[in-house]
Amino acid sequence: MEIKDWDKTYHGQGHVSKLAPAQFLQDNIALLPKGKALDLAMGEGRNALYLASHGYVVTAIDGSEAAVEKCLQLARERGVLINGVVGDLTCYSIPPEEYDLIINFYYLQRDLIPKIKSGLRPGGMVVFETYTEEQGRYGHPKNPAYLLKTNELLHSFIDYKVIVYRELVLNVKEAGKEKALASIIAQKP
């Protein structure tokens, strides 16, 4: 989808996704370093809000102005601070060694991975979860450009200490349907 289409999606009343954070993030929060966090392609900010409520200093970026506005409104309602950025990730620069934690859920832009790696401080961690090629059997997305090949995510962070890695099909609670996913938590040396 184009950014303008996401703005239309997020502009309406209510919320596009349930506001519970991703289960993979919730299940592994205790493993993650505290400090500055960056949430890429945050949507309405469910994961950014979760991190902020756990004491992180969060910057969250999305291409949709409507999504960022919703996230910031929710942050005000919940009494947490988030630095919301409207930006195009295809040309976004992550400052080098700026973050202790960078998260990316359900968004695949392969040329962003080296930027993520550069943006982490030594000892910092990445949490990344998105769809694999098997997803085509379960629903959208089906475009191979947005789907990981087997072990592709693992190989992308092979020079990191891999803390958790999985590829599986599971019933994702927040979506209420099956998804074929690859998930990783990896630490920069």
Coordinates of N, CA and C in Angstrom, one line a residue:
M1 N 0.8 -1.2 0.0 CA 0.0 0.0 0.0 C 0.9 1.2 0.0
E2 N 0.4 2.3 -0.6 CA 1.1 3.6 -0.6 C 0.8 4.3 0.7
I3 N 1.6 5.2 1.1 CA 1.4 6.0 2.3 C 0.1 6.7 2.3
K4 N -0.4 7.2 1.2 CA -1.7 7.9 1.2 C -2.8 6.9 1.5
D5 N -2.7 5.7 1.1 CA -3.7 4.6 1.4 C -3.7 4.3 2.9
W6 N -2.5 4.3 3.5 CA -2.4 4.1 5.0 C -3.1 5.2 5.7
D7 N -2.9 6.5 5.2 CA -3.5 7.6 5.9 C -5.0 7.4 5.9
K8 N -5.6 7.0 4.8 CA -7.0 6.8 4.7 C -7.5 5.7 5.7
T9 N -6.7 4.6 5.8 CA -7.0 3.5 6.7 C -7.0 4.0 8.1
Y10 N -6.0 4.8 8.5 CA -5.9 5.2 9.9 C -6.7 6.4 10.3
H11 N -7.2 7.1 9.3 CA -7.9 8.4 9.5 C -9.3 8.2 10.2
G12 N -9.9 7.1 10.0 CA -11.3 6.9 10.6 C -11.3 6.8 12.1
Q13 N -12.5 6.7 12.6 CA -12.7 6.5 14.1 C -12.2 5.2 14.5
G14 N -12.0 5.0 15.8 CA -11.6 3.7 16.3 C -10.1 3.4 15.9
H15 N -9.8 2.1 16.0 CA -8.4 1.7 15.7 C -8.4 0.6 14.8
V16 N -7.4 0.6 13.9 CA -7.3 -0.4 12.8 C -6.9 -1.8 13.5
S17 N -6.0 -1.7 14.4 CA -5.5 -3.0 15.0 C -6.0 -2.9 16.5
K18 N -6.0 -4.1 17.1 CA -6.2 -4.1 18.6 C -5.0 -3.4 19.2
L19 N -5.2 -2.7 20.3 CA -4.1 -2.0 20.8 C -3.1 -2.7 21.7
A20 N -3.4 -4.0 21.9 CA -2.5 -4.8 22.7 C -1.1 -4.9 21.9
P21 N 0.0 -4.9 22.6 CA 1.3 -5.0 21.9 C 1.4 -6.4 21.3
A22 N 2.3 -6.5 20.4 CA 2.6 -7.8 19.8 C 3.0 -8.8 20.9
Q23 N 2.5 -10.0 20.7 CA 2.7 -11.0 21.8 C 4.2 -11.4 21.9
F24 N 4.9 -11.4 20.8 CA 6.4 -11.7 20.8 C 7.1 -10.7 21.6
L25 N 6.7 -9.4 21.5 CA 7.3 -8.3 22.3 C 7.0 -8.5 23.8
Q26 N 5.7 -8.8 24.1 CA 5.3 -9.0 25.5 C 6.0 -10.2 26.1
D27 N 6.1 -11.2 25.4 CA 6.7 -12.5 25.9 C 8.2 -12.3 26.2
N28 N 8.9 -11.3 25.6 CA 10.3 -11.2 25.7 C 10.8 -9.9 26.3
I29 N 9.9 -9.1 26.8 CA 10.3 -7.8 27.3 C 11.4 -7.8 28.4
A30 N 11.4 -8.9 29.2 CA 12.4 -9.0 30.2 C 13.8 -9.2 29.7
L31 N 13.9 -9.6 28.5 CA 15.3 -9.9 27.9 C 15.9 -8.6 27.3
L32 N 15.1 -7.6 27.1 CA 15.5 -6.4 26.4 C 16.2 -5.3 27.2
P33 N 17.2 -4.7 26.6 CA 17.9 -3.6 27.4 C 17.0 -2.4 27.5
K34 N 17.1 -1.7 28.6 CA 16.4 -0.5 28.9 C 17.1 0.7 28.2
G35 N 16.4 1.8 28.0 CA 17.1 2.9 27.4 C 16.2 3.5 26.3
K36 N 16.9 3.9 25.2 CA 16.3 4.6 24.1 C 15.9 3.5 23.1
A37 N 14.6 3.6 22.6 CA 14.0 2.6 21.7 C 13.5 3.4 20.5
L38 N 13.6 2.7 19.3 CA 13.0 3.1 18.1 C 12.1 2.1 17.6
D39 N 10.8 2.5 17.2 CA 9.8 1.6 16.7 C 9.6 2.1 15.2
L40 N 10.0 1.2 14.3 CA 9.9 1.5 12.9 C 8.5 1.0 12.3
A41 N 7.9 1.8 11.5 CA 6.6 1.5 10.9 C 5.6 1.1 12.0
M42 N 5.4 2.1 12.9 CA 4.7 1.8 14.2 C 3.2 1.7 14.0
G43 N 2.6 2.1 12.9 CA 1.2 2.1 12.8 C 0.6 3.0 13.9
E44 N -0.4 2.5 14.6 CA -1.0 3.3 15.7 C -0.3 3.3 17.0
G45 N 0.9 2.6 17.0 CA 1.8 2.8 18.1 C 1.6 1.8 19.2
R46 N 0.9 0.7 19.0 CA 0.7 -0.2 20.1 C 2.0 -0.7 20.8
N47 N 3.0 -1.0 20.0 CA 4.3 -1.4 20.6 C 5.1 -0.3 21.2
A48 N 5.0 0.9 20.6 CA 5.7 2.1 21.1 C 5.1 2.4 22.5
L49 N 3.8 2.4 22.6 CA 3.1 2.7 23.8 C 3.5 1.7 24.9
Y50 N 3.6 0.4 24.5 CA 4.0 -0.6 25.5 C 5.4 -0.3 26.0
L51 N 6.3 0.0 25.1 CA 7.7 0.3 25.5 C 7.7 1.5 26.4
A52 N 7.0 2.6 26.1 CA 7.0 3.8 26.9 C 6.4 3.5 28.3
S53 N 5.4 2.6 28.4 CA 4.9 2.3 29.7 C 5.8 1.5 30.5
H54 N 6.9 0.9 29.9 CA 7.9 0.1 30.6 C 9.2 1.0 30.8
G55 N 9.1 2.3 30.6 CA 10.2 3.1 31.0 C 11.1 3.5 29.8
Y56 N 10.9 3.0 28.6 CA 11.8 3.4 27.5 C 11.5 4.8 27.0
V57 N 12.6 5.4 26.5 CA 12.5 6.7 25.8 C 12.3 6.3 24.4
V58 N 11.1 6.5 23.9 CA 10.7 6.0 22.6 C 10.5 7.0 21.5
T59 N 11.2 6.7 20.3 CA 10.9 7.4 19.1 C 10.2 6.4 18.2
A60 N 9.1 6.9 17.6 CA 8.3 5.9 16.8 C 8.0 6.6 15.4
I61 N 8.3 5.9 14.3 CA 8.1 6.5 13.0 C 7.1 5.7 12.2
D62 N 6.3 6.5 11.4 CA 5.4 5.9 10.5 C 5.2 6.8 9.3
G63 N 4.9 6.3 8.2 CA 4.6 7.2 7.0 C 3.3 7.9 7.0
S64 N 2.4 7.3 7.9 CA 1.0 7.9 7.9 C 0.9 8.9 9.0
E65 N 0.6 10.1 8.6 CA 0.4 11.2 9.6 C -0.8 10.9 10.5
A66 N -1.8 10.3 10.0 CA -3.0 9.9 10.8 C -2.6 8.9 11.9
A67 N -1.8 7.9 11.5 CA -1.4 6.9 12.5 C -0.5 7.6 13.6
V68 N 0.4 8.4 13.2 CA 1.2 9.1 14.2 C 0.4 9.9 15.2
E69 N -0.6 10.7 14.6 CA -1.5 11.5 15.4 C -2.3 10.6 16.4
K70 N -2.8 9.4 16.0 CA -3.5 8.5 16.9 C -2.6 8.0 18.0
C71 N -1.4 7.7 17.7 CA -0.4 7.2 18.7 C -0.2 8.3 19.7
L72 N 0.1 9.5 19.3 CA 0.4 10.6 20.2 C -0.8 10.9 21.1
Q73 N -2.0 10.8 20.5 CA -3.2 11.0 21.4 C -3.3 9.9 22.4
L74 N -3.1 8.7 22.0 CA -3.1 7.6 23.0 C -2.0 7.8 24.1
A75 N -0.9 8.2 23.7 CA 0.2 8.5 24.6 C -0.2 9.5 25.7
R76 N -0.8 10.6 25.2 CA -1.3 11.6 26.1 C -2.3 11.0 27.1
E77 N -3.3 10.2 26.6 CA -4.3 9.6 27.4 C -3.7 8.7 28.4
R78 N -2.6 8.0 28.1 CA -2.0 7.1 29.0 C -0.9 7.7 29.9
G79 N -0.6 8.9 29.6 CA 0.4 9.6 30.4 C 1.8 9.2 30.2
V80 N 2.1 8.8 28.9 CA 3.5 8.4 28.5 C 3.9 9.4 27.4
L81 N 5.2 9.4 27.3 CA 5.8 10.3 26.2 C 6.4 9.5 25.1
I82 N 6.0 9.9 23.9 CA 6.6 9.3 22.7 C 6.9 10.4 21.7
N83 N 8.1 10.3 21.1 CA 8.5 11.2 20.1 C 8.0 10.6 18.7
G84 N 6.9 11.1 18.3 CA 6.3 10.5 17.0 C 6.8 11.3 15.8
V85 N 7.2 10.5 14.8 CA 7.8 11.1 13.6 C 7.0 10.6 12.4
V86 N 6.6 11.5 11.6 CA 6.0 11.2 10.3 C 7.2 11.1 9.3
G87 N 7.4 10.0 8.7 CA 8.6 9.9 7.8 C 8.5 8.7 6.9
D88 N 9.1 8.8 5.8 CA 9.2 7.8 4.8 C 10.4 6.9 5.0
L89 N 10.1 5.7 5.4 CA 11.2 4.8 5.8 C 12.1 4.4 4.6
T90 N 11.6 4.6 3.4 CA 12.5 4.3 2.2 C 13.7 5.3 2.1
C91 N 13.6 6.5 2.8 CA 14.7 7.4 2.8 C 15.0 7.9 4.2
Y92 N 14.6 7.2 5.2 CA 14.9 7.6 6.6 C 16.3 7.2 7.0
S93 N 17.0 8.1 7.7 CA 18.3 7.8 8.2 C 18.2 7.6 9.7
I94 N 18.7 6.4 10.2 CA 18.7 6.2 11.6 C 20.1 6.6 12.1
P95 N 20.2 7.5 13.1 CA 21.5 8.0 13.5 C 22.3 6.8 14.0
P96 N 23.6 6.8 13.7 CA 24.5 5.7 14.2 C 24.6 5.6 15.7
E97 N 24.5 4.3 16.2 CA 24.7 4.0 17.6 C 23.8 4.9 18.5
E98 N 22.6 5.1 18.1 CA 21.7 6.0 18.9 C 20.8 5.2 19.8
Y99 N 20.5 4.0 19.5 CA 19.4 3.3 20.2 C 19.9 2.0 20.9
D100 N 19.3 1.7 22.1 CA 19.5 0.5 22.8 C 18.6 -0.6 22.3
L101 N 17.5 -0.2 21.7 CA 16.5 -1.2 21.2 C 15.9 -0.6 19.9
I102 N 15.8 -1.4 18.9 CA 15.0 -1.1 17.7 C 14.1 -2.2 17.4
I103 N 12.8 -1.9 17.2 CA 11.8 -2.9 16.9 C 11.2 -2.6 15.6
N104 N 10.8 -3.7 14.9 CA 10.1 -3.7 13.6 C 9.2 -4.8 13.5
F105 N 7.9 -4.5 13.4 CA 6.9 -5.6 13.3 C 6.1 -5.4 12.1
Y106 N 6.0 -6.5 11.3 CA 5.1 -6.6 10.1 C 5.4 -5.6 9.1
Y107 N 6.7 -5.3 8.9 CA 7.1 -4.4 7.8 C 8.4 -4.9 7.3
L108 N 8.5 -5.1 6.0 CA 9.8 -5.6 5.5 C 10.3 -4.6 4.4
Q109 N 11.4 -4.0 4.7 CA 12.1 -3.2 3.7 C 13.6 -3.6 3.9
R110 N 14.0 -4.5 3.0 CA 15.3 -5.2 3.2 C 16.5 -4.2 3.4
D111 N 16.5 -3.1 2.7 CA 17.6 -2.2 2.8 C 17.6 -1.4 4.1
L112 N 16.6 -1.6 4.9 CA 16.5 -0.9 6.2 C 17.3 -1.7 7.2
I113 N 17.6 -3.0 7.0 CA 18.3 -3.8 8.0 C 19.7 -3.3 8.3
P114 N 20.5 -2.9 7.3 CA 21.8 -2.4 7.6 C 21.7 -1.1 8.4
K115 N 20.6 -0.3 8.2 CA 20.4 1.0 8.9 C 20.1 0.6 10.4
I116 N 19.3 -0.4 10.6 CA 18.9 -0.9 11.9 C 20.2 -1.3 12.7
K117 N 21.0 -2.0 12.0 CA 22.3 -2.5 12.6 C 23.2 -1.3 13.0
S118 N 23.3 -0.4 12.1 CA 24.1 0.8 12.4 C 23.5 1.7 13.5
G119 N 22.2 1.7 13.6 CA 21.5 2.5 14.6 C 21.6 2.0 16.0
L120 N 22.0 0.7 16.2 CA 22.1 0.2 17.5 C 23.4 0.5 18.2
R121 N 23.3 0.8 19.5 CA 24.6 0.9 20.2 C 25.2 -0.5 20.5
P122 N 26.5 -0.6 20.7 CA 27.0 -1.9 21.1 C 26.2 -2.5 22.3
G123 N 25.9 -3.7 22.2 CA 25.1 -4.4 23.3 C 23.6 -4.1 23.1
G124 N 23.2 -3.3 22.1 CA 21.8 -3.0 21.9 C 21.1 -4.2 21.2
M125 N 19.8 -4.2 21.2 CA 19.1 -5.4 20.6 C 18.1 -4.9 19.5
V126 N 17.8 -5.8 18.6 CA 16.8 -5.7 17.7 C 15.7 -6.7 17.9
V127 N 14.5 -6.3 17.8 CA 13.3 -7.2 17.8 C 12.6 -7.0 16.5
F128 N 12.6 -8.1 15.7 CA 12.0 -8.0 14.3 C 11.1 -9.2 14.1
E129 N 9.9 -8.9 13.7 CA 9.0 -10.0 13.3 C 8.2 -9.6 12.1
T130 N 8.2 -10.5 11.1 CA 7.4 -10.2 9.9 C 7.1 -11.5 9.2
Y131 N 6.4 -11.4 8.1 CA 5.9 -12.6 7.4 C 6.9 -13.3 6.6
T132 N 6.7 -14.6 6.5 CA 7.5 -15.5 5.6 C 6.8 -15.8 4.3
E133 N 7.5 -16.5 3.4 CA 6.8 -16.9 2.1 C 5.6 -17.8 2.3
E134 N 5.6 -18.5 3.4 CA 4.4 -19.4 3.7 C 3.1 -18.6 3.9
Q135 N 3.2 -17.3 4.2 CA 2.1 -16.5 4.5 C 1.0 -16.5 3.3
G136 N 1.5 -16.6 2.1 CA 0.6 -16.7 1.0 C -0.5 -17.7 1.1
R137 N -0.3 -18.7 1.9 CA -1.3 -19.8 2.1 C -2.4 -19.3 3.1
Y138 N -2.1 -18.3 3.9 CA -3.0 -17.9 5.0 C -3.7 -16.5 4.8
G139 N -3.2 -15.8 3.8 CA -3.8 -14.4 3.6 C -2.7 -13.4 3.2
H140 N -3.1 -12.2 3.3 CA -2.2 -11.1 2.9 C -1.1 -10.9 4.0
P141 N 0.1 -10.4 3.6 CA 0.5 -10.1 2.2 C 0.9 -11.3 1.5
K142 N 0.8 -11.2 0.1 CA 1.2 -12.3 -0.7 C 2.3 -12.0 -1.7
N143 N 2.6 -10.7 -1.8 CA 3.6 -10.2 -2.6 C 5.0 -10.7 -2.1
P144 N 5.8 -11.5 -2.9 CA 7.0 -12.0 -2.4 C 8.0 -10.9 -1.9
A145 N 7.9 -9.7 -2.4 CA 8.8 -8.6 -2.0 C 8.6 -8.3 -0.5
Y146 N 7.5 -8.7 0.0 CA 7.2 -8.4 1.4 C 7.2 -9.6 2.3
L147 N 7.8 -10.7 1.8 CA 7.8 -12.0 2.5 C 9.3 -12.5 2.6
L148 N 9.7 -12.9 3.8 CA 11.0 -13.4 4.0 C 11.1 -14.9 3.5
K149 N 12.3 -15.2 2.9 CA 12.6 -16.5 2.6 C 13.0 -17.3 3.9
T150 N 13.0 -18.6 3.8 CA 13.4 -19.4 4.9 C 14.8 -19.0 5.4
N151 N 14.9 -18.7 6.7 CA 16.1 -18.3 7.4 C 16.7 -17.0 7.0
E152 N 16.0 -16.2 6.1 CA 16.5 -15.0 5.7 C 16.8 -14.0 6.8
L153 N 15.8 -13.9 7.7 CA 16.0 -13.0 8.9 C 17.2 -13.4 9.7
L154 N 17.3 -14.7 10.0 CA 18.4 -15.2 10.8 C 19.7 -14.8 10.1
H155 N 19.8 -15.0 8.8 CA 21.1 -14.7 8.1 C 21.4 -13.2 8.1
S156 N 20.3 -12.4 8.1 CA 20.5 -10.9 8.2 C 21.2 -10.5 9.4
F157 N 21.1 -11.3 10.5 CA 21.7 -10.9 11.8 C 22.7 -12.0 12.3
I158 N 23.3 -12.6 11.3 CA 24.2 -13.7 11.6 C 25.4 -13.2 12.4
D159 N 25.8 -12.0 12.2 CA 26.9 -11.4 12.9 C 26.6 -10.9 14.3
Y160 N 25.4 -11.1 14.7 CA 24.9 -10.7 16.0 C 24.7 -11.9 16.9
K161 N 24.6 -11.7 18.2 CA 24.3 -12.8 19.1 C 22.8 -13.0 19.1
V162 N 22.3 -14.1 18.5 CA 20.9 -14.4 18.4 C 20.4 -14.9 19.8
I163 N 19.5 -14.2 20.3 CA 18.9 -14.6 21.6 C 17.7 -15.5 21.4
V164 N 16.8 -15.1 20.5 CA 15.6 -15.9 20.1 C 15.4 -15.8 18.6
Y165 N 15.1 -17.0 18.1 CA 14.8 -17.0 16.6 C 13.8 -18.1 16.4
R166 N 12.8 -17.8 15.6 CA 11.7 -18.8 15.3 C 11.2 -18.5 13.9
E167 N 10.8 -19.5 13.2 CA 9.9 -19.4 12.0 C 8.8 -20.4 12.2
L168 N 7.6 -19.9 12.2 CA 6.5 -20.8 12.4 C 5.2 -20.2 11.9
V169 N 4.2 -21.1 11.9 CA 2.8 -20.6 11.6 C 2.1 -20.7 12.9
L170 N 1.5 -19.6 13.3 CA 0.8 -19.6 14.6 C -0.5 -18.8 14.5
N171 N -1.3 -19.0 15.4 CA -2.6 -18.2 15.5 C -2.2 -17.0 16.4
V172 N -2.1 -15.9 15.7 CA -1.7 -14.7 16.4 C -2.9 -14.1 17.1
K173 N -2.8 -14.0 18.4 CA -3.9 -13.5 19.2 C -4.5 -12.2 18.8
E174 N -3.6 -11.2 18.6 CA -4.1 -9.9 18.2 C -4.7 -9.8 16.9
A175 N -4.5 -10.8 16.0 CA -5.1 -10.8 14.7 C -6.2 -11.8 14.6
G176 N -6.2 -12.8 15.4 CA -7.3 -13.8 15.4 C -7.2 -14.7 14.2
K177 N -6.1 -14.8 13.6 CA -5.9 -15.7 12.5 C -4.5 -16.2 12.4
E178 N -4.3 -17.2 11.5 CA -3.0 -17.8 11.4 C -2.1 -16.9 10.5
K179 N -0.8 -16.8 10.9 CA 0.2 -16.1 10.2 C 1.4 -16.9 10.2
A180 N 2.1 -16.8 9.0 CA 3.4 -17.4 8.9 C 4.5 -16.4 9.2
L181 N 5.2 -16.6 10.3 CA 6.1 -15.5 10.7 C 7.5 -16.0 11.0
A182 N 8.5 -15.0 10.8 CA 9.8 -15.2 11.3 C 10.0 -14.1 12.4
S183 N 10.6 -14.5 13.5 CA 10.8 -13.5 14.6 C 12.2 -13.7 15.1
I184 N 12.9 -12.6 15.5 CA 14.2 -12.6 16.0 C 14.4 -11.6 17.1
I185 N 15.2 -11.9 18.1 CA 15.8 -11.0 19.0 C 17.3 -11.2 18.9
A186 N 18.0 -10.2 18.5 CA 19.5 -10.3 18.4 C 20.2 -9.1 19.0
Q187 N 21.4 -9.4 19.5 CA 22.2 -8.4 20.2 C 23.4 -8.0 19.4
K188 N 23.6 -6.7 19.3 CA 24.8 -6.2 18.6 C 26.0 -6.5 19.4
P189 N 27.1 -7.0 18.8 CA 28.3 -7.2 19.6 C 28.9 -5.9 20.2

